[in-house]
């Protein structure tokens, strides 16, 4: 009994001793943590004061990082030595490091074409203006306070570009873009309270507390498209251009409005599941070489961020990345459909359209002039093509007609001996024009005044490209028509400036389609396995006609879809959309009623029904239907915007305010929201808020005089001016005859440089 009591007392003593030891350890660690935190804060303040002494605060001490929207957790600078290098992270995360090294993120601030362009900005305006660019391209230099006249000339951290510890130390962000994130001092471990540890930690500490390591470097919003919007959405503010606010790029907004996001009822096609930026650009990749503790079941979220940057891997010799970029772009973005032939009408009759090719019989003869319509569908990208800085990226349609002997009859979209694209080619680009009415060919966005035209294809939509040619009178056998979408990173003018004259980039064929037409009779053919079903071919054609403002033809095309798919509610809604844009509201109503009979409470049909109701003065009914749409799609900016306007019409200002504020939570720069809130706030007695919204609207609305610069440019460039016309035809008889020395290859060798 006494022995048992002694044992119990001994065990109790041991446990008490352990508890006291643990308590002492926790207290000691807490003391050390407090000391480390104080030391860290003092060091940061000292660094900030040192930089501030010589820093160019062009936009005031409260805005050290303007024209970028980025900032730090306390608004102060951060010592670049506080950022662990990519090599440090890579000693464990080997596979992720290797993928990152070949990515555009890793090379964001060191590629010569970027340095040449930002150097031009520095020369013309001053290094402080380049903060607009560097907030996304060189975040460590930004927070280090290096982008000032007294800044260091050599910055070793530039070699890492957007490094691991940049993305993984972001605390929060918003949807303004242009670097709209908050950066804190990185930490690879948090303590038991969740506070970041800023001292150096050993591998053993990390491996002993993997949960704390994950808490330090991963936040839930990192897995969202909104996270990517920090930089993959941008504007040109008046602080940069000394002019006014202009939208630069909107990949996030385009995604948010697309069927991939499933946040809007308005896209033409419905995707089965939500896809985010990470779904496409960070898919799980099976590891075959180097391992990585971040992998799950042998798969790692790809840190290649595959996209359309085909020049970085070619320039630096990243063969694996180059191969994967080619595979990523090939046949994943576009569907190309050589859809129809159009023949000149006889005796004053309308032209006869033969469509869809492959499904009907027809006959052509030598000497006959034909017009071919190619339908290009953006089926696989959740944003436009081309996205982002589309003024210097180059993608176009290459079109050829050959006889049965392979002799070229006509072509469009060839590369000339100089490397320049045929100026009459149909290219998916825009043209940035300055106040002199000339092209900003070196991507001088700070001098931009207007976009002359924009031929990009939005997600889920289609574009029509028309080519006419005459069949030679001596032609026999057949003719072969080929249409391809091609891409290279930059146009020749920019590459001549940014690298060197005649530098040859990789030219990628993203997708190619071919049809053979017999001289004489052509019979229907078996469709290719990858070809869209007939109803979808008509639907894509109708979408292209709609965007080309060919409303009568668009209605007819969508009616063909309804005949082929009478159970498809969107077919009738599409007919109504064409009628609405044609301002034939009464004609649209029966089509919407058919759509709703097939699919009651269909949000897409209800949205357009509400527009008709409001136009006819039935505002209360429109409000009811728009509320149904907003309930089904609470992140639909269109539903909230139209609901807000309808409520405004009924003088229900408090409710209208709620809807427009919802719009601004989705897009802080929505112009209609700025305008209407400036009125609504004033009527609610909120004068300060009204003035703020009015100022935003005044800065962000279009300059009505800027169109003169575009007209001046287009007047001098006839071939390019044709591309600004929504409905036009490329006449190969006039512009498509081949000349000696013209390049027609689909792939040019790259010049690899270390």
PDB file of N, CA and C in Angstrom, residues 469-516:
ATOM      1  N   UNK A 469     -12.326  35.321-103.310  1.00  0.00           N
ATOM      2  CA  UNK A 469     -11.300  35.020-104.312  1.00  0.00           C
ATOM      3  C   UNK A 469     -12.009  34.493-105.556  1.00  0.00           C
ATOM      4  N   UNK A 470     -11.304  34.521-106.661  1.00  0.00           N
ATOM      5  CA  UNK A 470     -11.833  34.013-107.925  1.00  0.00           C
ATOM      6  C   UNK A 470     -11.132  32.716-108.284  1.00  0.00           C
ATOM      7  N   UNK A 471     -11.915  31.694-108.586  1.00  0.00           N
ATOM      8  CA  UNK A 471     -11.332  30.426-109.035  1.00  0.00           C
ATOM      9  C   UNK A 471     -10.730  30.649-110.429  1.00  0.00           C
ATOM     10  N   UNK A 472      -9.452  30.314-110.628  1.00  0.00           N
ATOM     11  CA  UNK A 472      -8.851  30.513-111.951  1.00  0.00           C
ATOM     12  C   UNK A 472      -9.654  29.800-113.045  1.00  0.00           C
ATOM     13  N   UNK A 473      -9.697  30.408-114.211  1.00  0.00           N
ATOM     14  CA  UNK A 473     -10.499  29.857-115.309  1.00  0.00           C
ATOM     15  C   UNK A 473      -9.971  28.523-115.807  1.00  0.00           C
ATOM     16  N   UNK A 474      -8.668  28.273-115.571  1.00  0.00           N
ATOM     17  CA  UNK A 474      -8.101  26.999-116.036  1.00  0.00           C
ATOM     18  C   UNK A 474      -8.021  25.966-114.917  1.00  0.00           C
ATOM     19  N   UNK A 475      -8.674  26.248-113.809  1.00  0.00           N
ATOM     20  CA  UNK A 475      -8.587  25.360-112.639  1.00  0.00           C
ATOM     21  C   UNK A 475      -9.417  24.093-112.877  1.00  0.00           C
ATOM     22  N   UNK A 476      -8.849  22.957-112.538  1.00  0.00           N
ATOM     23  CA  UNK A 476      -9.556  21.676-112.643  1.00  0.00           C
ATOM     24  C   UNK A 476      -9.353  20.888-111.348  1.00  0.00           C
ATOM     25  N   UNK A 477     -10.129  19.848-111.203  1.00  0.00           N
ATOM     26  CA  UNK A 477      -9.960  18.984-110.034  1.00  0.00           C
ATOM     27  C   UNK A 477     -10.645  19.550-108.803  1.00  0.00           C
ATOM     28  N   UNK A 478      -9.885  20.254-107.995  1.00  0.00           N
ATOM     29  CA  UNK A 478     -10.438  20.778-106.748  1.00  0.00           C
ATOM     30  C   UNK A 478      -9.581  21.933-106.247  1.00  0.00           C
ATOM     31  N   UNK A 479     -10.103  22.628-105.277  1.00  0.00           N
ATOM     32  CA  UNK A 479      -9.324  23.629-104.557  1.00  0.00           C
ATOM     33  C   UNK A 479      -9.389  23.282-103.075  1.00  0.00           C
ATOM     34  N   UNK A 480      -8.329  23.603-102.358  1.00  0.00           N
ATOM     35  CA  UNK A 480      -8.250  23.328-100.922  1.00  0.00           C
ATOM     36  C   UNK A 480      -8.129  24.638-100.164  1.00  0.00           C
ATOM     37  N   UNK A 481      -9.014  24.809 -99.186  1.00  0.00           N
ATOM     38  CA  UNK A 481      -9.031  26.009 -98.350  1.00  0.00           C
ATOM     39  C   UNK A 481      -8.513  25.630 -96.966  1.00  0.00           C
ATOM     40  N   UNK A 482      -7.564  26.400 -96.454  1.00  0.00           N
ATOM     41  CA  UNK A 482      -7.008  26.169 -95.120  1.00  0.00           C
ATOM     42  C   UNK A 482      -7.092  27.454 -94.316  1.00  0.00           C
ATOM     43  N   UNK A 483      -7.576  27.331 -93.109  1.00  0.00           N
ATOM     44  CA  UNK A 483      -7.632  28.476 -92.191  1.00  0.00           C
ATOM     45  C   UNK A 483      -6.983  28.061 -90.882  1.00  0.00           C
ATOM     46  N   UNK A 484      -6.085  28.892 -90.385  1.00  0.00           N
ATOM     47  CA  UNK A 484      -5.378  28.602 -89.139  1.00  0.00           C
ATOM     48  C   UNK A 484      -5.337  29.846 -88.265  1.00  0.00           C
ATOM     49  N   UNK A 485      -5.348  29.632 -86.961  1.00  0.00           N
ATOM     50  CA  UNK A 485      -5.078  30.724 -86.025  1.00  0.00           C
ATOM     51  C   UNK A 485      -3.634  30.581 -85.589  1.00  0.00           C
ATOM     52  N   UNK A 486      -2.863  31.624 -85.824  1.00  0.00           N
ATOM     53  CA  UNK A 486      -1.437  31.609 -85.487  1.00  0.00           C
ATOM     54  C   UNK A 486      -1.142  32.634 -84.406  1.00  0.00           C
ATOM     55  N   UNK A 487      -0.018  32.402 -83.746  1.00  0.00           N
ATOM     56  CA  UNK A 487       0.336  33.260 -82.616  1.00  0.00           C
ATOM     57  C   UNK A 487       1.850  33.379 -82.506  1.00  0.00           C
ATOM     58  N   UNK A 488       2.305  34.590 -82.216  1.00  0.00           N
ATOM     59  CA  UNK A 488       3.665  34.790 -81.739  1.00  0.00           C
ATOM     60  C   UNK A 488       3.610  35.867 -80.660  1.00  0.00           C
ATOM     61  N   UNK A 489       4.589  35.885 -79.823  1.00  0.00           N
ATOM     62  CA  UNK A 489       4.483  36.717 -78.626  1.00  0.00           C
ATOM     63  C   UNK A 489       4.366  38.203 -78.954  1.00  0.00           C
ATOM     64  N   UNK A 490       5.192  38.701 -79.857  1.00  0.00           N
ATOM     65  CA  UNK A 490       5.183  40.135 -80.159  1.00  0.00           C
ATOM     66  C   UNK A 490       5.125  40.369 -81.661  1.00  0.00           C
ATOM     67  N   UNK A 491       4.580  41.527 -82.035  1.00  0.00           N
ATOM     68  CA  UNK A 491       4.654  41.906 -83.440  1.00  0.00           C
ATOM     69  C   UNK A 491       6.089  42.314 -83.765  1.00  0.00           C
ATOM     70  N   UNK A 492       6.400  42.354 -85.052  1.00  0.00           N
ATOM     71  CA  UNK A 492       7.780  42.559 -85.465  1.00  0.00           C
ATOM     72  C   UNK A 492       8.283  43.948 -85.092  1.00  0.00           C
ATOM     73  N   UNK A 493       7.415  44.931 -85.138  1.00  0.00           N
ATOM     74  CA  UNK A 493       7.837  46.290 -84.796  1.00  0.00           C
ATOM     75  C   UNK A 493       8.330  46.357 -83.356  1.00  0.00           C
ATOM     76  N   UNK A 494       7.601  45.725 -82.448  1.00  0.00           N
ATOM     77  CA  UNK A 494       8.032  45.768 -81.052  1.00  0.00           C
ATOM     78  C   UNK A 494       9.289  44.943 -80.838  1.00  0.00           C
ATOM     79  N   UNK A 495       9.377  43.776 -81.464  1.00  0.00           N
ATOM     80  CA  UNK A 495      10.546  42.930 -81.249  1.00  0.00           C
ATOM     81  C   UNK A 495      11.803  43.580 -81.833  1.00  0.00           C
ATOM     82  N   UNK A 496      11.656  44.325 -82.938  1.00  0.00           N
ATOM     83  CA  UNK A 496      12.803  45.046 -83.495  1.00  0.00           C
ATOM     84  C   UNK A 496      13.331  46.069 -82.500  1.00  0.00           C
ATOM     85  N   UNK A 497      12.414  46.705 -81.783  1.00  0.00           N
ATOM     86  CA  UNK A 497      12.797  47.688 -80.767  1.00  0.00           C
ATOM     87  C   UNK A 497      13.337  47.009 -79.516  1.00  0.00           C
ATOM     88  N   UNK A 498      12.665  45.954 -79.077  1.00  0.00           N
ATOM     89  CA  UNK A 498      12.951  45.391 -77.762  1.00  0.00           C
ATOM     90  C   UNK A 498      14.136  44.429 -77.748  1.00  0.00           C
ATOM     91  N   UNK A 499      14.414  43.768 -78.881  1.00  0.00           N
ATOM     92  CA  UNK A 499      15.555  42.862 -78.944  1.00  0.00           C
ATOM     93  C   UNK A 499      16.540  43.318 -80.014  1.00  0.00           C
ATOM     94  N   UNK A 500      16.223  42.990 -81.262  1.00  0.00           N
ATOM     95  CA  UNK A 500      17.062  43.462 -82.365  1.00  0.00           C
ATOM     96  C   UNK A 500      16.295  43.269 -83.656  1.00  0.00           C
ATOM     97  N   UNK A 501      16.626  44.025 -84.693  1.00  0.00           N
ATOM     98  CA  UNK A 501      15.916  43.903 -85.968  1.00  0.00           C
ATOM     99  C   UNK A 501      15.993  42.481 -86.519  1.00  0.00           C
ATOM    100  N   UNK A 502      14.868  42.053 -87.087  1.00  0.00           N
ATOM    101  CA  UNK A 502      14.750  40.753 -87.756  1.00  0.00           C
ATOM    102  C   UNK A 502      14.904  39.563 -86.814  1.00  0.00           C
ATOM    103  N   UNK A 503      14.776  39.796 -85.518  1.00  0.00           N
ATOM    104  CA  UNK A 503      14.784  38.670 -84.582  1.00  0.00           C
ATOM    105  C   UNK A 503      13.569  37.793 -84.873  1.00  0.00           C
ATOM    106  N   UNK A 504      13.799  36.502 -85.016  1.00  0.00           N
ATOM    107  CA  UNK A 504      12.733  35.578 -85.394  1.00  0.00           C
ATOM    108  C   UNK A 504      12.230  34.826 -84.164  1.00  0.00           C
ATOM    109  N   UNK A 505      10.954  34.993 -83.906  1.00  0.00           N
ATOM    110  CA  UNK A 505      10.323  34.329 -82.774  1.00  0.00           C
ATOM    111  C   UNK A 505       9.651  33.038 -83.224  1.00  0.00           C
ATOM    112  N   UNK A 506       9.331  32.160 -82.274  1.00  0.00           N
ATOM    113  CA  UNK A 506       8.486  31.008 -82.642  1.00  0.00           C
ATOM    114  C   UNK A 506       7.107  31.486 -83.081  1.00  0.00           C
ATOM    115  N   UNK A 507       6.615  30.899 -84.147  1.00  0.00           N
ATOM    116  CA  UNK A 507       5.259  31.160 -84.624  1.00  0.00           C
ATOM    117  C   UNK A 507       4.485  29.862 -84.463  1.00  0.00           C
ATOM    118  N   UNK A 508       3.436  29.906 -83.655  1.00  0.00           N
ATOM    119  CA  UNK A 508       2.707  28.694 -83.315  1.00  0.00           C
ATOM    120  C   UNK A 508       1.385  28.621 -84.064  1.00  0.00           C
ATOM    121  N   UNK A 509       1.084  27.459 -84.608  1.00  0.00           N
ATOM    122  CA  UNK A 509      -0.248  27.184 -85.147  1.00  0.00           C
ATOM    123  C   UNK A 509      -1.104  26.671 -83.997  1.00  0.00           C
ATOM    124  N   UNK A 510      -2.075  27.471 -83.563  1.00  0.00           N
ATOM    125  CA  UNK A 510      -2.924  27.061 -82.450  1.00  0.00           C
ATOM    126  C   UNK A 510      -3.970  26.050 -82.901  1.00  0.00           C
ATOM    127  N   UNK A 511      -4.526  26.260 -84.087  1.00  0.00           N
ATOM    128  CA  UNK A 511      -5.520  25.329 -84.625  1.00  0.00           C
ATOM    129  C   UNK A 511      -5.610  25.548 -86.129  1.00  0.00           C
ATOM    130  N   UNK A 512      -5.890  24.481 -86.865  1.00  0.00           N
ATOM    131  CA  UNK A 512      -5.975  24.550 -88.323  1.00  0.00           C
ATOM    132  C   UNK A 512      -7.193  23.758 -88.795  1.00  0.00           C
ATOM    133  N   UNK A 513      -7.879  24.290 -89.802  1.00  0.00           N
ATOM    134  CA  UNK A 513      -9.008  23.583 -90.428  1.00  0.00           C
ATOM    135  C   UNK A 513      -8.841  23.634 -91.941  1.00  0.00           C
ATOM    136  N   UNK A 514      -9.263  22.564 -92.610  1.00  0.00           N
ATOM    137  CA  UNK A 514      -9.122  22.472 -94.070  1.00  0.00           C
ATOM    138  C   UNK A 514     -10.404  21.908 -94.675  1.00  0.00           C
ATOM    139  N   UNK A 515     -10.780  22.460 -95.835  1.00  0.00           N
ATOM    140  CA  UNK A 515     -11.893  21.899 -96.613  1.00  0.00           C
ATOM    141  C   UNK A 515     -11.493  21.856 -98.084  1.00  0.00           C
ATOM    142  N   UNK A 516     -11.913  20.783 -98.744  1.00  0.00           N
ATOM    143  CA  UNK A 516     -11.657  20.633-100.170  1.00  0.00           C
ATOM    144  C   UNK A 516     -12.962  20.826-100.928  1.00  0.00           C
TER     145      UNK A 516
END
